[in-house]
mmCIF file of C-alpha atoms in Angstrom:
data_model
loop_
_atom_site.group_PDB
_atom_site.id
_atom_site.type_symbol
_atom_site.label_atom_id
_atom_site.label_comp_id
_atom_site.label_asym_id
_atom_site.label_seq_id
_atom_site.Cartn_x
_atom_site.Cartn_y
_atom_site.Cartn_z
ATOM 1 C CA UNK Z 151 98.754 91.811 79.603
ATOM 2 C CA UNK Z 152 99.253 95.716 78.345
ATOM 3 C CA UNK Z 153 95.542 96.067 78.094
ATOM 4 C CA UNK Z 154 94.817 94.647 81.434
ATOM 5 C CA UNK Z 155 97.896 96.523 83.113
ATOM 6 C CA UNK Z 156 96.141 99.795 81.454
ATOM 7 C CA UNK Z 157 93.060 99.209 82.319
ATOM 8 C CA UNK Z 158 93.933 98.474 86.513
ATOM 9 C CA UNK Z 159 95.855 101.900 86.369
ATOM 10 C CA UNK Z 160 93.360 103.464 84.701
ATOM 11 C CA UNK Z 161 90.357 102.096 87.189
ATOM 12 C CA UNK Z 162 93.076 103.445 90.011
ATOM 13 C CA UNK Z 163 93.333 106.936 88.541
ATOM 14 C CA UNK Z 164 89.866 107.399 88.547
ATOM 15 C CA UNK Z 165 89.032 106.145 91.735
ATOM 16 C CA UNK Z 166 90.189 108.832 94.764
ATOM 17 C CA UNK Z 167 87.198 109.362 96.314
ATOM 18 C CA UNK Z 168 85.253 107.070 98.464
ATOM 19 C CA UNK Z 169 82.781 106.641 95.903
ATOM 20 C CA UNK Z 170 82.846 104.664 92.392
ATOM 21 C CA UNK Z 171 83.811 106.469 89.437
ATOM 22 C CA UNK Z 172 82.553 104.963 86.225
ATOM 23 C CA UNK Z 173 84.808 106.219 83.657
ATOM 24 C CA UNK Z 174 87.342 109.014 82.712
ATOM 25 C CA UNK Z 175 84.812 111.008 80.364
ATOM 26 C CA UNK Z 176 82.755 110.991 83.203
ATOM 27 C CA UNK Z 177 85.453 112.423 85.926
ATOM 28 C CA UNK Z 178 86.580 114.674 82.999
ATOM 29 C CA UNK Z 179 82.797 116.228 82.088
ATOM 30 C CA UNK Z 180 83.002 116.633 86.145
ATOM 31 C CA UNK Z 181 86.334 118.838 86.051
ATOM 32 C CA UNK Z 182 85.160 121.096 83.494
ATOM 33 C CA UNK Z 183 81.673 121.957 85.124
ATOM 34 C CA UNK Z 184 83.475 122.620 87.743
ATOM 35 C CA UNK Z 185 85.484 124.554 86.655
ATOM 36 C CA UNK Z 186 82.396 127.022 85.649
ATOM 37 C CA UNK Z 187 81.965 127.748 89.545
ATOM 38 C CA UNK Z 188 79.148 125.095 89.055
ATOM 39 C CA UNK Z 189 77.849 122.710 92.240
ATOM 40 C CA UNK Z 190 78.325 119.160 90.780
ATOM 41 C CA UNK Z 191 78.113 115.639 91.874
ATOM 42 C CA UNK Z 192 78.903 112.142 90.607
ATOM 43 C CA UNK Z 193 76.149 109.818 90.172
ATOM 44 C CA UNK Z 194 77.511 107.447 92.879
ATOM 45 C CA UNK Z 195 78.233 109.766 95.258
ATOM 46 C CA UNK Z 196 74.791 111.502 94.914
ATOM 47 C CA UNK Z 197 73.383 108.287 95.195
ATOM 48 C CA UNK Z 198 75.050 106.992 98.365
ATOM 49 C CA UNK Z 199 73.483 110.303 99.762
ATOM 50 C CA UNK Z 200 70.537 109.352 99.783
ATOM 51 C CA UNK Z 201 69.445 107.008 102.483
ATOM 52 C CA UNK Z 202 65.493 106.044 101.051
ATOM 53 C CA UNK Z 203 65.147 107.238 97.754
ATOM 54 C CA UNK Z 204 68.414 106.088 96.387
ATOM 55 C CA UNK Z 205 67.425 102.458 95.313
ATOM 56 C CA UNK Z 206 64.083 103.932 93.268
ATOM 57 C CA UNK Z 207 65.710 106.170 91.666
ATOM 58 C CA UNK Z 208 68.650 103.789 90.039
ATOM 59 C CA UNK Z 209 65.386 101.346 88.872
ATOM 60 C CA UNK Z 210 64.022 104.430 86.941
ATOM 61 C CA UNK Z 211 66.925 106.550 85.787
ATOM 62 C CA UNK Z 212 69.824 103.543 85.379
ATOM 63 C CA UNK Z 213 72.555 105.211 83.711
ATOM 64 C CA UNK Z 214 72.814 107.929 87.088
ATOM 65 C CA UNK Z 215 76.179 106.020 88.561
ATOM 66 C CA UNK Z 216 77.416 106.344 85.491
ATOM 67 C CA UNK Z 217 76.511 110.342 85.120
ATOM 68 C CA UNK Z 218 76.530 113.547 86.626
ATOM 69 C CA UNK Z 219 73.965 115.363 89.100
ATOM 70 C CA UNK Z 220 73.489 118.978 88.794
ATOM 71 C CA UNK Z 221 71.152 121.317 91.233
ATOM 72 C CA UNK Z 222 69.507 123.781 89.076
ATOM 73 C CA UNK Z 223 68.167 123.484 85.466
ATOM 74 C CA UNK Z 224 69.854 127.295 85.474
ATOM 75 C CA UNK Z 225 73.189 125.569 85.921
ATOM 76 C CA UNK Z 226 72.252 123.038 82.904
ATOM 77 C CA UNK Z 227 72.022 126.276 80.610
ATOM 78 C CA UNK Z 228 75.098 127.928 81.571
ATOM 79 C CA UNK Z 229 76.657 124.789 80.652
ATOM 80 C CA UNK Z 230 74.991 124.410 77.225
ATOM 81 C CA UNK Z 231 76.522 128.282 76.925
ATOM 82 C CA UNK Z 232 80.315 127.335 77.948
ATOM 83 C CA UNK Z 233 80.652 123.956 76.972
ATOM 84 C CA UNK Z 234 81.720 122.867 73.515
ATOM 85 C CA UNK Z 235 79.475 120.446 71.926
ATOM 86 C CA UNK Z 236 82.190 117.841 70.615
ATOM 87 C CA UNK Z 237 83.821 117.879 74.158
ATOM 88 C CA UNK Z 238 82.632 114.324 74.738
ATOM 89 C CA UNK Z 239 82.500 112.679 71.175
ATOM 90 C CA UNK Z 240 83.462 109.488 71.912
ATOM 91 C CA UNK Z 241 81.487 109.114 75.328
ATOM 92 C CA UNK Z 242 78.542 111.387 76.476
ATOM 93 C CA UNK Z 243 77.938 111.202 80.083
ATOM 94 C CA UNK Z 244 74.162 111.988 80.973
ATOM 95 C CA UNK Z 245 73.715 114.475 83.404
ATOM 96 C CA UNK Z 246 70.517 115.139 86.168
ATOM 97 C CA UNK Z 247 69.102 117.759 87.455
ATOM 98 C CA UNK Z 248 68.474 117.018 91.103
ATOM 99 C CA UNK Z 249 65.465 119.163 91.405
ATOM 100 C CA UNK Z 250 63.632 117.425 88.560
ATOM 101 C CA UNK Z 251 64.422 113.926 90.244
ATOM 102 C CA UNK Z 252 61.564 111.984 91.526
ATOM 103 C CA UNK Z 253 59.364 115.165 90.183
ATOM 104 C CA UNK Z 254 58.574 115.180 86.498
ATOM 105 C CA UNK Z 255 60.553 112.094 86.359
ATOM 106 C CA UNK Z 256 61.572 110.912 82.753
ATOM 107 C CA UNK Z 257 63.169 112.694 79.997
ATOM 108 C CA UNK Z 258 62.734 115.820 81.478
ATOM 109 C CA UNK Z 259 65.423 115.201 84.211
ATOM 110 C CA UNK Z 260 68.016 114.033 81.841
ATOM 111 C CA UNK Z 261 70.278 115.800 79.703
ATOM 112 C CA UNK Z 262 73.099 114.665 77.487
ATOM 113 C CA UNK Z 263 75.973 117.003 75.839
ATOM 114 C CA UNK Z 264 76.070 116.171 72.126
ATOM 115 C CA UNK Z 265 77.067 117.157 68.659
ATOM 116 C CA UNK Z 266 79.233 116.235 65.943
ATOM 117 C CA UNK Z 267 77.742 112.521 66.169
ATOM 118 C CA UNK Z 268 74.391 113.502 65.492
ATOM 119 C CA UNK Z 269 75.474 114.851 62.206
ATOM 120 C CA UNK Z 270 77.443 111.459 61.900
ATOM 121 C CA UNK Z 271 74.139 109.459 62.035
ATOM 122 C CA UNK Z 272 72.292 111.309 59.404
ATOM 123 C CA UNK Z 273 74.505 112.325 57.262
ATOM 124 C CA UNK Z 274 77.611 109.928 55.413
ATOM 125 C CA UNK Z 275 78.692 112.178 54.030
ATOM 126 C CA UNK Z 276 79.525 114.639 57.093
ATOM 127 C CA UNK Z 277 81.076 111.158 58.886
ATOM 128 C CA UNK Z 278 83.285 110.534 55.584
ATOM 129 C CA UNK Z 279 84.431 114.448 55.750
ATOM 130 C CA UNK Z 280 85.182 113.404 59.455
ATOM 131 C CA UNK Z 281 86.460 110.033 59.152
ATOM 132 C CA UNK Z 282 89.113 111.688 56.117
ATOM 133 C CA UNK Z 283 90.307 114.248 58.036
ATOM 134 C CA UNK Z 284 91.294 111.672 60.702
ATOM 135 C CA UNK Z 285 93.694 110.121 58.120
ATOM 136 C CA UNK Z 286 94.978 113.272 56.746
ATOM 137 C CA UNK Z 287 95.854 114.229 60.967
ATOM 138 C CA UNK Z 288 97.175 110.560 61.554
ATOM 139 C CA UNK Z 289 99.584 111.099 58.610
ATOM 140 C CA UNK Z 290 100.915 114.425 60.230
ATOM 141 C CA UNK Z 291 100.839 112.924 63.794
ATOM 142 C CA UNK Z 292 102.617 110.288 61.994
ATOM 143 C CA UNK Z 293 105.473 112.716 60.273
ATOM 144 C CA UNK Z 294 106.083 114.750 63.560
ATOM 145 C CA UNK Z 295 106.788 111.665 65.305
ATOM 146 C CA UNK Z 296 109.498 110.650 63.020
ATOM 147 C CA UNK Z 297 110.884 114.293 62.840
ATOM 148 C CA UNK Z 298 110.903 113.825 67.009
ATOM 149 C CA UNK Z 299 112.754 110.207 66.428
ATOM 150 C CA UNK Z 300 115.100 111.413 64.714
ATOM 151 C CA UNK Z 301 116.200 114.349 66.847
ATOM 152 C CA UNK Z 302 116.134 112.028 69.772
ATOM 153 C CA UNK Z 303 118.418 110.071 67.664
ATOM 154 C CA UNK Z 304 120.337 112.955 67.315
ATOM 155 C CA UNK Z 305 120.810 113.777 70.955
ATOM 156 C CA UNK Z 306 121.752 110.440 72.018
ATOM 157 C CA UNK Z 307 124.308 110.401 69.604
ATOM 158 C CA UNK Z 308 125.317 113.656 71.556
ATOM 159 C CA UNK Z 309 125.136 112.253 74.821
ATOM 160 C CA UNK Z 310 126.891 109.322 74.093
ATOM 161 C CA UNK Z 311 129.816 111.871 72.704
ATOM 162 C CA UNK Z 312 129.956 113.582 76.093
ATOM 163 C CA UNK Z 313 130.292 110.067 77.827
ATOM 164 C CA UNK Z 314 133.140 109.213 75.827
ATOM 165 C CA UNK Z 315 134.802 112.762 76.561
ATOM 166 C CA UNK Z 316 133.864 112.717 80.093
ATOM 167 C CA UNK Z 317 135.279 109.302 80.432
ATOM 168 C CA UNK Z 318 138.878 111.075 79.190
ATOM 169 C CA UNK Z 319 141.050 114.004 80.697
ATOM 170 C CA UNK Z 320 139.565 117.266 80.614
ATOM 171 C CA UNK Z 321 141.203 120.536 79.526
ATOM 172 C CA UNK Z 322 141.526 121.820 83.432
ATOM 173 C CA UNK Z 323 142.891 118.491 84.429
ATOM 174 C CA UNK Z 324 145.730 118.313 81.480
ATOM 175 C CA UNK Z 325 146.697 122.086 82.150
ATOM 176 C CA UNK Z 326 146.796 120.801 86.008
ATOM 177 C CA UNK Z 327 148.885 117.998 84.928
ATOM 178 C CA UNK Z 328 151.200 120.231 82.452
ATOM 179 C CA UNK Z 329 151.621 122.461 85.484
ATOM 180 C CA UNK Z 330 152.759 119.681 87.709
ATOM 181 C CA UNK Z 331 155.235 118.439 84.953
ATOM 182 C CA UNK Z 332 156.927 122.050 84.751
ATOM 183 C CA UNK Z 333 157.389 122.253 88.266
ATOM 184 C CA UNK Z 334 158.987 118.902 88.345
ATOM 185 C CA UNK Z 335 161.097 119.774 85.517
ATOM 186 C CA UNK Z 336 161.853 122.942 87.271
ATOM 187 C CA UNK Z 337 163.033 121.333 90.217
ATOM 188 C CA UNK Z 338 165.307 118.822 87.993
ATOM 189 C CA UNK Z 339 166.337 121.708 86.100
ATOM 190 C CA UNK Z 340 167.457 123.524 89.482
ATOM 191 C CA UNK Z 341 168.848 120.410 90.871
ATOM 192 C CA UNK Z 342 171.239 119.936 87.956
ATOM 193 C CA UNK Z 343 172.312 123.886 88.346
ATOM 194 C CA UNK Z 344 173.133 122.692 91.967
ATOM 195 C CA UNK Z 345 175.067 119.338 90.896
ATOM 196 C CA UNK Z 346 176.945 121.563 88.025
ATOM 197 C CA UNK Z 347 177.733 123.706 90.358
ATOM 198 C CA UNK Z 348 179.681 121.886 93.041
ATOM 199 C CA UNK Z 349 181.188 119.889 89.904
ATOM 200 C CA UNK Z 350 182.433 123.243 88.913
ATOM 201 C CA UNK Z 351 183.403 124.423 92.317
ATOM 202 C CA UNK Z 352 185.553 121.046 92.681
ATOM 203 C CA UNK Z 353 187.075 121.433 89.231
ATOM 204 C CA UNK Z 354 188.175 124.796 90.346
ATOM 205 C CA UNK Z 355 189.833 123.108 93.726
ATOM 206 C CA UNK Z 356 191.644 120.550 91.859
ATOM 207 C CA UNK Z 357 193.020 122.836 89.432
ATOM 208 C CA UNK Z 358 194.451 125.131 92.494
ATOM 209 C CA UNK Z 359 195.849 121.987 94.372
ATOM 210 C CA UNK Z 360 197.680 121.489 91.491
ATOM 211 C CA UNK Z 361 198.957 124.450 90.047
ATOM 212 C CA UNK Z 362 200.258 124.797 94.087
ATOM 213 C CA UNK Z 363 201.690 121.268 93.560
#
């Protein structure tokens, strides 16, 4: 169910245009050549273009939906120039030249962006380098994400500190309180002055009364 789920949101990433987008090496290729100030067109789109010549060209260059269309073979060497080789290891979209199309036909209109893989093919030894240095960067992917577990670790155990002294009173809200307390005190305080007093003041009366008796 994962895989599916990933694979609907990736097909819905991809596709926000009005024409099909194969795949995301092929929308990502795309971004970088144009990026380069270069004029460049999906395979579908170019395709749905064309009103006649569209079906005869799919029979004799079939991977073009799934590729890239470019004007100018000038605009296939400036990418050859700016465009590392190992961009697209895993997936190499092909790309057209529109000019060439229908005209020399063949081989001659198709290009492909590749390197490291060719050196994979005829040479074990180069892949084994490769395929070893994967494990040696898996192992330090590996040790930064349990460095990054463990400081998440550590800030939820921070966070749930703050909840728990959030959830009590806070230092303005005692003093507010202590204030509150000393004014009521204050006013008992006075209140008792008051009560002495008049018990004073009466104790003074009592003793005159008498000492007139």
């Amino acid at each position: 169910m994962n895989n599916k789920k990933y694979e609907i949101e990736l097909d819905l990433s991809l596709n926000d245009r009005d024409f099909w987008i194969a795949n995301y090496d092929q929308k990502r290729l795309y971004q970088l050549i144009s990026d380069m100030d270069i004029k460049v067109y999906y395979g579908s789109d170019f395709l749905l273009n064309l009103t006649d010549e569209g079906v005869e060209l799919i029979q004799e260059f079939s991977l073009l939906p799934y590729g890239l269309v470019l004007m100018y073979e000038a605009d296939w060497e400036q990418i050859k120039k700016n465009l590392l080789e190992d961009e697209l290891l895993h997936a190499s979209v092909p790309i057209y030249i529109n000019h060439q199309l229908g005209e020399n036909g063949g081989e001659e209109s198709f290009k492909l962006i590749s390197g490291l893989e060719k050196s994979f093919v005829f040479s074990p030894d180069v892949y084994q380098e490769w395929l070893d240095g994967l494990s040696s960067k898996q192992k330090e992917i590996a040790k930064t994400y349990n460095t990054i577990d463990k400081k998440i670790e550590h800030i939820r155990r921070i966070d749930y500190s703050a909840e728990i002294l959030l959830q009590k009173e806070s230092s303005v809200e005692f003093a507010d309180k202590l204030s509150r307390l000393k004014e009521e005190r204050d006013e008992i305080a006075s209140r008792l002055d008051e009560k002495e007093g008049a018990i004073f003041f009466c104790g003074n009366r009592l003793d005159l009364v008498h000492h007139n008796l």
